[in-house]
Amino acid sequence: MKKYFSLFFLCSFVYSQEFPKFTPPSPTAYELGKYGEVPIGLFTGSPNVSVPLLEYKTKDLTIPITLGYSSNGIGVDDLGTKVGLGWVINTGGIISRTTRNGPDELRGYAHPAVINEDYKSTEFINYYYTIFYGSQLTDTSASLVFDSEPDIFNFNFLGRSGRFTFNNNGKIVVLSDFSLKVTFNPEGLGGFLINDEQGVKYYFNAIEESRLDTTGDNGSSHTGTFSTTSWSITKIIMPNNDIVNFNYADEVYNYITTLEQSINCWYEEYPVDNLSNDYCHQTANPPYEGPILSHRLNIKGKKITSISSTNSLYGTINFEYNIAHPDVANYSLLSTVTLKNNLNSVIEKADLAYTTANQRMFLNEVKFLDTTKKYNFDYGDLSGLPNRLSFAKDYWGYYNGKVTNIKLYPNLSGVGKTFENNFNAIFPNGANRNLDETKAKIGLLKKMTYPTKGY
């Protein structure tokens, strides 16, 4: 009996050769969701670094604008956020979605052959599609493919974090250490409302959409579909009816997130009653080396431009983006954050400066209105970093210094006893994907100098 056997090796995200079925969020949304999901430093051993920039204050509310560093390593393919690699900026809050198999609102999330028929009903699909897109899904035929599990929504805002998902009745189930209620935004479609234990209402209506397209070096291609991947906070209403507004500008850009390559072979499997050894026999069919696939993420994003209140006495915070990314068109980094009072006078300002290393951006300095007050960041020698998307990476996507790699799949030498001794000989030489601990640490933050000159 002949069977088909495939091995897939990717750099940072895992997809099948049938083209990807999930769409990642933008770098900033992804890092913010990850930053809020796990208390950094408690279990990972990564540095727990926080840099306060400014605060927006009303009578009963304080919104801290802070930088956070949460990197466990710089992946070869990592692009970085609006404040550079390894860093995130917290400006209020975000809900990000991890799409599992398919977006909930497009196809439900129970495979008809697996569990609960309720999830794949026309009513169920139209309910979610209406929530997210404002209209029913027109194609509700039985030919639709239904995904097998619900999406996960991660939230992170003003010191509160957690996740939620949907049950088969369309109800939101919250998983958090905080007493929070999450509902769909009653003011309109396409957003969420979170109520906390003190009666404060947080609205998340700034929608970001992503689409993943794939092309192969053999001419194959696949165009994905835009889906909503994050919702940024747009408004906070206090019990005393003070309202804080978060304003955004559109930002449309795209970049290659990762590369993928597969290696395939045929093998003949002995019947159990004839099996005398613990292996499968390799036939003479040569292996097939798959094309190199490029996954390009198209983002209809949002970047925060200001925080203000319906009460002008509280002033405003403005955000400026004047530093172009060297490797991605129409994608800019945060350059200045300014706090102004109700008379439009500058109260405090933070200027951000960056170091460029092989088309990567690293936060180098934060300097305030009082120029003697500043933070400096040292990453060591950044010149050793390879080009983004380099093949010189280990199994986990970190740099390993093997710049002579010309394949993405690894060397299969020593695969194991499940194949005959000649198994290795029939495959092309693959890449060295072994870990190099020293190389993997290149690009990590080594030292932070405080305004007090301590570090």
Coordinates of C-alpha atoms in Angstrom, one line a residue:
M1 CA 0.0 0.0 0.0
K2 CA 1.4 3.4 -1.0
K3 CA 0.9 6.5 1.0
Y4 CA 1.8 10.1 0.6
F5 CA 4.1 11.6 3.2
S6 CA 4.8 15.3 3.7
L7 CA 7.2 17.4 5.9
F8 CA 6.6 21.1 6.3
F9 CA 9.1 23.5 7.7
L10 CA 8.3 27.2 8.3
C11 CA 10.0 30.1 9.9
S12 CA 7.6 31.5 12.5
F13 CA 3.9 30.7 11.7
V14 CA 2.7 27.2 10.9
Y15 CA 0.6 26.7 7.7
S16 CA -0.2 23.7 5.5
Q17 CA 0.8 23.5 1.9
E18 CA -2.9 24.0 1.0
F19 CA -2.4 27.7 1.7
P20 CA -3.0 29.2 5.1
K21 CA -6.5 29.2 6.8
F22 CA -5.9 31.9 9.4
T23 CA -5.0 35.5 9.2
P24 CA -2.6 37.1 11.7
P25 CA -3.2 40.6 13.1
S26 CA -0.8 43.5 12.5
P27 CA 2.5 43.4 14.5
T28 CA 1.3 46.0 17.0
A29 CA -2.0 44.3 17.6
Y30 CA -0.3 40.9 18.0
E31 CA 2.3 42.1 20.4
L32 CA -0.2 44.0 22.5
G33 CA -2.4 40.9 22.8
K34 CA 0.6 38.8 23.7
Y35 CA 1.9 41.4 26.2
G36 CA -1.5 41.4 28.0
E37 CA -2.1 37.7 27.9
V38 CA 0.8 36.5 30.1
P39 CA 2.4 38.4 33.0
I40 CA 5.9 38.9 31.4
G41 CA 8.8 37.8 33.6
L42 CA 6.8 35.5 36.0
F43 CA 7.4 32.4 34.0
T44 CA 9.4 33.2 30.9
G45 CA 12.5 34.7 32.4
S46 CA 12.3 37.6 30.0
P47 CA 13.1 41.1 31.3
N48 CA 10.1 43.0 32.8
V49 CA 10.8 46.5 31.5
S50 CA 8.3 49.4 31.6
V51 CA 9.0 53.0 30.7
P52 CA 6.4 55.6 31.7
L53 CA 5.9 58.4 29.1
L54 CA 2.9 60.6 29.9
E55 CA -0.4 60.4 31.7
Y56 CA -3.8 61.6 30.6
K57 CA -5.9 62.6 33.7
T58 CA -9.5 63.4 34.2
K59 CA -11.3 63.9 37.6
D60 CA -11.7 60.1 38.2
L61 CA -9.5 58.5 35.6
T62 CA -5.8 58.2 34.8
I63 CA -4.6 56.8 31.5
P64 CA -0.9 56.0 31.6
I65 CA 1.0 56.0 28.3
T66 CA 3.8 53.5 28.8
L67 CA 6.3 51.5 26.8
G68 CA 6.7 47.8 27.6
Y69 CA 9.5 45.4 26.6
S70 CA 8.4 41.8 26.4
S71 CA 10.8 40.0 24.0
N72 CA 12.0 36.4 24.5
G73 CA 14.0 36.7 21.3
I74 CA 14.1 38.5 18.0
G75 CA 12.8 36.2 15.2
V76 CA 14.5 36.4 11.8
D77 CA 11.2 37.4 10.2
D78 CA 9.9 39.8 13.0
L79 CA 9.0 43.3 11.7
G80 CA 8.4 45.1 15.0
T81 CA 5.7 47.4 16.3
K82 CA 5.2 51.2 16.1
V83 CA 8.0 51.5 18.7
G84 CA 10.5 49.0 17.4
L85 CA 11.4 45.4 17.8
G86 CA 10.5 43.8 21.2
W87 CA 8.6 46.9 22.4
V88 CA 4.9 47.7 22.7
I89 CA 3.2 51.0 23.5
N90 CA 0.1 51.0 25.8
T91 CA -2.2 53.8 24.9
G92 CA -5.5 52.7 26.3
G93 CA -6.4 49.2 25.2
I94 CA -7.1 46.7 22.4
I95 CA -9.0 43.5 21.7
S96 CA -7.2 41.2 19.3
R97 CA -8.4 38.0 17.8
T98 CA -6.7 34.7 17.2
T99 CA -8.6 33.1 14.3
R100 CA -8.7 29.3 14.7
N101 CA -9.3 27.5 11.4
G102 CA -11.7 30.2 10.2
P103 CA -13.3 33.4 11.4
D104 CA -16.3 32.6 13.6
E105 CA -18.6 35.0 11.7
L106 CA -17.9 33.5 8.3
R107 CA -18.4 29.7 8.8
G108 CA -19.4 29.0 12.3
Y109 CA -16.9 26.9 14.3
A110 CA -18.1 23.2 14.4
H111 CA -17.2 20.8 11.7
P112 CA -20.4 18.9 10.7
A113 CA -18.6 15.6 11.3
V114 CA -17.3 16.5 14.7
I115 CA -19.6 18.2 17.2
N116 CA -22.8 20.1 17.9
E117 CA -24.9 20.8 14.9
D118 CA -26.1 24.1 16.4
Y119 CA -22.9 25.8 15.4
K120 CA -23.3 25.2 11.6
S121 CA -26.9 26.4 11.3
T122 CA -27.7 29.1 8.8
E123 CA -29.1 31.2 11.7
F124 CA -25.9 30.8 13.7
I125 CA -23.7 31.9 10.8
N126 CA -25.9 34.9 9.8
Y127 CA -25.9 36.0 13.5
Y128 CA -22.2 36.3 13.6
Y129 CA -21.8 37.7 10.1
T130 CA -24.3 40.4 11.0
I131 CA -22.5 41.3 14.2
F132 CA -19.1 41.8 12.4
Y133 CA -20.1 43.0 9.0
G134 CA -23.6 44.5 9.3
S135 CA -25.3 42.2 6.8
Q136 CA -26.1 38.5 6.5
L137 CA -23.9 36.1 4.7
T138 CA -25.5 35.5 1.3
D139 CA -24.1 32.1 0.6
T140 CA -25.5 29.9 3.3
S141 CA -25.6 26.7 1.3
A142 CA -24.7 23.3 2.8
S143 CA -21.5 23.4 0.7
L144 CA -19.9 25.8 3.2
V145 CA -17.0 24.4 5.1
F146 CA -17.3 24.9 8.9
D147 CA -14.4 25.3 11.2
S148 CA -14.0 23.1 14.3
E149 CA -13.3 25.5 17.1
P150 CA -14.1 29.0 18.2
D151 CA -11.8 32.0 17.9
I152 CA -10.0 33.4 20.9
F153 CA -10.3 37.1 21.7
N154 CA -7.6 38.6 23.9
F155 CA -8.1 42.0 25.6
N156 CA -5.6 44.3 27.3
F157 CA -6.6 47.7 28.7
L158 CA -5.6 49.9 31.6
G159 CA -4.1 47.1 33.7
R160 CA -6.8 44.6 32.9
S161 CA -6.2 41.6 30.7
G162 CA -7.9 38.3 29.8
R163 CA -9.7 36.5 27.0
F164 CA -13.2 35.6 25.9
T165 CA -14.8 33.4 23.3
F166 CA -18.4 32.5 22.2
N167 CA -20.5 29.5 23.2
N168 CA -22.9 27.7 20.9
N169 CA -25.7 30.1 22.0
G170 CA -23.8 33.1 20.8
K171 CA -23.0 34.3 24.3
I172 CA -19.7 35.7 25.3
V173 CA -17.7 33.7 27.9
V174 CA -15.1 35.8 29.7
L175 CA -11.9 34.2 31.1
S176 CA -10.2 36.7 33.3
D177 CA -9.1 37.4 36.9
F178 CA -11.2 40.6 36.7
S179 CA -14.9 41.0 37.1
L180 CA -15.8 42.2 33.6
K181 CA -18.8 41.9 31.3
V182 CA -18.2 41.8 27.6
T183 CA -21.0 42.5 25.1
F184 CA -21.4 43.6 21.6
N185 CA -21.4 47.4 21.3
P186 CA -25.1 48.5 21.5
E187 CA -24.3 51.7 19.6
G188 CA -23.5 49.9 16.4
L189 CA -22.2 46.8 14.7
G190 CA -18.6 45.7 14.6
G191 CA -17.4 46.5 18.1
F192 CA -17.4 45.5 21.7
L193 CA -18.3 47.1 25.1
I194 CA -16.6 46.1 28.3
N195 CA -18.1 47.1 31.7
D196 CA -15.9 46.8 34.8
E197 CA -16.9 46.3 38.4
Q198 CA -16.9 50.1 39.1
G199 CA -19.4 50.9 36.3
V200 CA -16.9 52.2 33.8
K201 CA -17.7 51.5 30.2
Y202 CA -15.0 50.8 27.6
Y203 CA -15.9 50.9 23.9
F204 CA -13.7 49.1 21.3
N205 CA -14.8 50.2 17.9
A206 CA -11.6 51.0 15.9
I207 CA -11.5 48.0 13.6
E208 CA -8.4 46.7 11.9
E209 CA -8.6 44.2 9.1
S210 CA -6.0 41.8 7.6
R211 CA -5.7 39.6 4.6
L212 CA -3.0 37.0 3.9
D213 CA -2.0 36.3 0.3
T214 CA 0.3 33.6 -0.8
T215 CA 2.5 33.2 -3.9
G216 CA 5.0 30.5 -4.8
D217 CA 8.2 30.7 -6.8
N218 CA 6.6 28.1 -9.1
G219 CA 3.8 30.6 -10.1
S220 CA 1.2 29.3 -7.7
S221 CA -0.9 31.9 -5.8
H222 CA -3.8 32.3 -3.4
T223 CA -5.6 35.5 -2.4
G224 CA -7.1 35.5 1.0
T225 CA -10.1 37.4 2.4
F226 CA -10.1 40.4 4.7
S227 CA -11.2 39.6 8.2
T228 CA -11.3 41.7 11.4
T229 CA -8.3 40.9 13.6
S230 CA -8.4 43.7 16.3
W231 CA -10.6 46.3 17.9
S232 CA -8.8 49.3 19.5
I233 CA -10.4 51.3 22.3
T234 CA -12.4 54.4 21.1
K235 CA -14.2 55.7 24.2
I236 CA -14.4 55.5 28.0
I237 CA -17.5 56.6 29.8
M238 CA -17.2 57.2 33.5
P239 CA -20.1 56.9 36.0
N240 CA -20.0 60.7 36.4
N241 CA -20.5 60.9 32.6
D242 CA -17.0 62.2 31.8
I243 CA -16.1 60.8 28.4
V244 CA -12.5 60.2 27.1
N245 CA -12.2 59.7 23.3
F246 CA -9.4 57.9 21.5
N247 CA -8.9 59.0 17.9
Y248 CA -7.2 57.1 15.1
A249 CA -6.0 57.5 11.5
D250 CA -6.1 54.8 8.8
E251 CA -2.9 53.1 7.8
V252 CA -2.8 50.7 4.8
Y253 CA 0.4 48.7 4.2
N254 CA 1.6 45.2 3.4
Y255 CA 4.7 43.1 4.0
I256 CA 5.9 39.5 3.7
T257 CA 5.5 37.8 7.1
T258 CA 7.2 34.5 6.4
L259 CA 8.4 31.9 3.9
E260 CA 7.5 28.3 3.7
Q261 CA 8.8 25.2 2.0
S262 CA 7.9 21.5 2.0
I263 CA 9.5 18.2 1.1
N264 CA 7.4 15.2 0.1
C265 CA 8.0 11.5 -0.6
W266 CA 6.2 8.3 -1.4
Y267 CA 6.7 5.2 0.7
E268 CA 5.4 1.7 0.8
E269 CA 3.9 0.4 4.0
Y270 CA 4.2 -3.4 4.8
P271 CA 1.0 -5.1 6.0
V272 CA 1.1 -5.8 9.7
D273 CA 1.2 -9.6 9.3
N274 CA 4.3 -9.3 7.0
L275 CA 6.1 -6.7 9.1
S276 CA 9.3 -8.1 10.4
N277 CA 11.1 -4.9 11.3
D278 CA 9.9 -1.6 12.8
Y279 CA 10.2 0.5 9.7
C280 CA 8.6 1.3 6.4
H281 CA 10.2 0.5 3.1
Q282 CA 11.2 3.4 0.8
T283 CA 10.2 3.0 -2.8
A284 CA 12.2 4.2 -5.8
N285 CA 10.0 7.3 -6.2
P286 CA 12.1 10.4 -5.8
P287 CA 11.1 13.0 -3.3
Y288 CA 9.3 16.2 -4.4
E289 CA 10.7 19.5 -3.2
G290 CA 7.8 22.0 -2.9
P291 CA 8.0 25.6 -4.0
I292 CA 9.0 28.4 -1.6
L293 CA 5.8 30.2 -0.6
S294 CA 5.7 33.8 0.4
H295 CA 3.0 34.9 2.7
R296 CA 2.1 38.6 2.4
L297 CA 0.0 40.3 5.0
N298 CA -2.2 43.1 3.8
I299 CA -3.4 45.4 6.7
K300 CA -6.1 48.0 6.9
G301 CA -4.8 49.3 10.1
K302 CA -5.3 52.1 12.7
K303 CA -2.8 54.3 14.4
I304 CA -3.8 56.4 17.4
T305 CA -3.4 60.1 16.8
S306 CA -4.9 61.7 20.0
I307 CA -6.6 61.3 23.3
S308 CA -9.1 63.9 24.4
S309 CA -12.2 64.5 26.5
T310 CA -15.6 66.1 26.1
N311 CA -14.4 68.3 29.0
S312 CA -11.8 70.6 27.4
L313 CA -10.3 71.3 30.9
Y314 CA -8.4 68.0 30.7
G315 CA -6.4 68.9 27.5
T316 CA -5.1 66.4 24.9
I317 CA -2.4 63.9 24.1
N318 CA -1.2 63.9 20.5
F319 CA 0.9 61.2 18.8
E320 CA 3.1 61.8 15.7
Y321 CA 4.6 59.3 13.3
N322 CA 7.5 60.8 11.4
I323 CA 9.9 58.0 11.1
A324 CA 9.4 55.8 8.0
H325 CA 10.2 52.1 8.3
P326 CA 13.1 51.3 5.9
D327 CA 11.7 47.9 4.8
V328 CA 7.9 48.5 4.6
A329 CA 6.2 51.3 2.5
N330 CA 3.5 53.4 4.2
Y331 CA 4.5 52.1 7.6
S332 CA 5.8 54.7 10.1
L333 CA 7.1 54.5 13.7
L334 CA 6.0 56.7 16.6
S335 CA 8.3 59.8 16.9
T336 CA 6.6 62.1 19.5
V337 CA 4.0 62.0 22.2
T338 CA 2.8 65.5 23.4
L339 CA 0.6 66.4 26.4
K340 CA -1.1 69.8 26.1
N341 CA -3.4 71.6 28.5
N342 CA -6.8 73.2 27.8
L343 CA -4.9 76.4 26.5
N344 CA -3.0 74.2 24.0
S345 CA 0.3 74.8 25.8
V346 CA 2.8 71.9 25.9
I347 CA 3.0 70.4 29.4
E348 CA 5.2 67.5 28.6
K349 CA 6.7 65.8 25.5
A350 CA 8.5 62.5 24.8
D351 CA 10.6 62.1 21.7
L352 CA 11.5 58.6 20.5
A353 CA 14.7 57.9 18.5
Y354 CA 15.7 54.6 16.8
T355 CA 18.7 52.7 15.6
T356 CA 18.5 50.9 12.2
A357 CA 20.2 47.6 11.9
N358 CA 19.9 45.7 8.6
Q359 CA 16.4 47.1 7.8
R360 CA 15.2 46.6 11.4
M361 CA 14.2 49.3 13.9
F362 CA 15.3 49.3 17.5
L363 CA 14.2 51.9 20.1
N364 CA 17.4 53.7 21.1
E365 CA 16.3 56.7 23.2
V366 CA 13.3 58.4 24.9
K367 CA 13.9 62.1 25.6
F368 CA 11.5 64.4 27.5
L369 CA 10.9 68.1 27.5
D370 CA 13.6 68.4 30.1
T371 CA 16.4 67.1 27.9
T372 CA 18.3 65.8 31.0
K373 CA 15.5 63.4 31.6
K374 CA 15.9 60.5 29.2
Y375 CA 16.1 56.8 28.8
N376 CA 18.8 55.0 26.7
F377 CA 18.6 51.4 25.5
D378 CA 21.6 49.2 24.5
Y379 CA 21.2 46.0 22.5
G380 CA 24.9 45.2 22.0
D381 CA 26.3 44.6 18.6
L382 CA 23.4 44.6 16.1
S383 CA 25.6 44.3 13.0
G384 CA 25.4 40.5 13.3
L385 CA 21.7 40.3 12.4
P386 CA 20.9 38.8 9.0
N387 CA 18.4 40.1 6.5
R388 CA 14.8 39.6 7.4
L389 CA 13.4 36.4 5.9
S390 CA 16.9 34.9 5.9
F391 CA 17.2 31.1 5.8
A392 CA 19.7 31.3 8.6
K393 CA 17.3 30.4 11.4
D394 CA 16.7 27.6 13.9
Y395 CA 13.5 25.5 14.3
W396 CA 11.9 28.2 16.4
G397 CA 12.7 31.0 13.9
Y398 CA 15.6 32.6 15.7
Y399 CA 18.9 33.4 14.0
N400 CA 21.5 30.6 14.1
G401 CA 24.3 32.0 12.0
K402 CA 24.0 29.3 9.3
V403 CA 24.1 31.8 6.4
T404 CA 25.0 29.0 3.9
N405 CA 21.5 27.5 4.2
I406 CA 19.7 27.5 0.8
K407 CA 16.6 25.5 1.9
L408 CA 13.9 26.0 4.5
Y409 CA 13.3 22.4 5.4
P410 CA 16.0 20.9 7.7
N411 CA 18.6 18.3 7.1
L412 CA 16.8 15.0 7.7
S413 CA 19.9 13.0 8.8
G414 CA 19.0 10.9 11.8
V415 CA 15.3 11.1 11.3
G416 CA 14.9 7.8 13.2
K417 CA 14.3 4.1 13.0
T418 CA 10.9 4.3 11.3
F419 CA 12.7 4.4 7.9
E420 CA 15.3 2.3 6.2
N421 CA 19.0 3.3 6.4
N422 CA 18.9 4.6 2.8
F423 CA 16.1 7.1 3.8
N424 CA 18.5 10.0 4.3
A425 CA 20.3 9.4 1.0
I426 CA 17.2 10.0 -1.1
F427 CA 16.5 13.5 0.2
P428 CA 18.2 16.7 -1.0
N429 CA 20.5 18.2 1.6
G430 CA 18.4 20.4 3.9
A431 CA 19.2 23.4 6.0
N432 CA 21.0 23.4 9.4
R433 CA 18.1 24.5 11.7
N434 CA 19.9 23.7 14.9
L435 CA 19.9 26.2 17.8
D436 CA 22.9 28.5 18.3
E437 CA 22.2 30.2 21.7
T438 CA 24.7 33.0 21.2
K439 CA 23.4 33.9 17.8
A440 CA 19.8 33.7 19.0
K441 CA 20.4 36.4 21.6
I442 CA 21.5 39.0 19.1
G443 CA 19.1 41.9 19.2
L444 CA 17.9 41.4 22.7
L445 CA 17.9 44.4 25.1
K446 CA 21.0 44.2 27.3
K447 CA 20.9 47.5 29.2
M448 CA 18.6 50.3 30.0
T449 CA 19.9 53.6 31.4
Y450 CA 17.5 55.6 33.5
P451 CA 17.2 59.4 33.8
T452 CA 19.0 59.0 37.1
K453 CA 22.0 57.5 35.1
G454 CA 21.5 54.2 36.8
Y455 CA 20.9 51.0 34.9

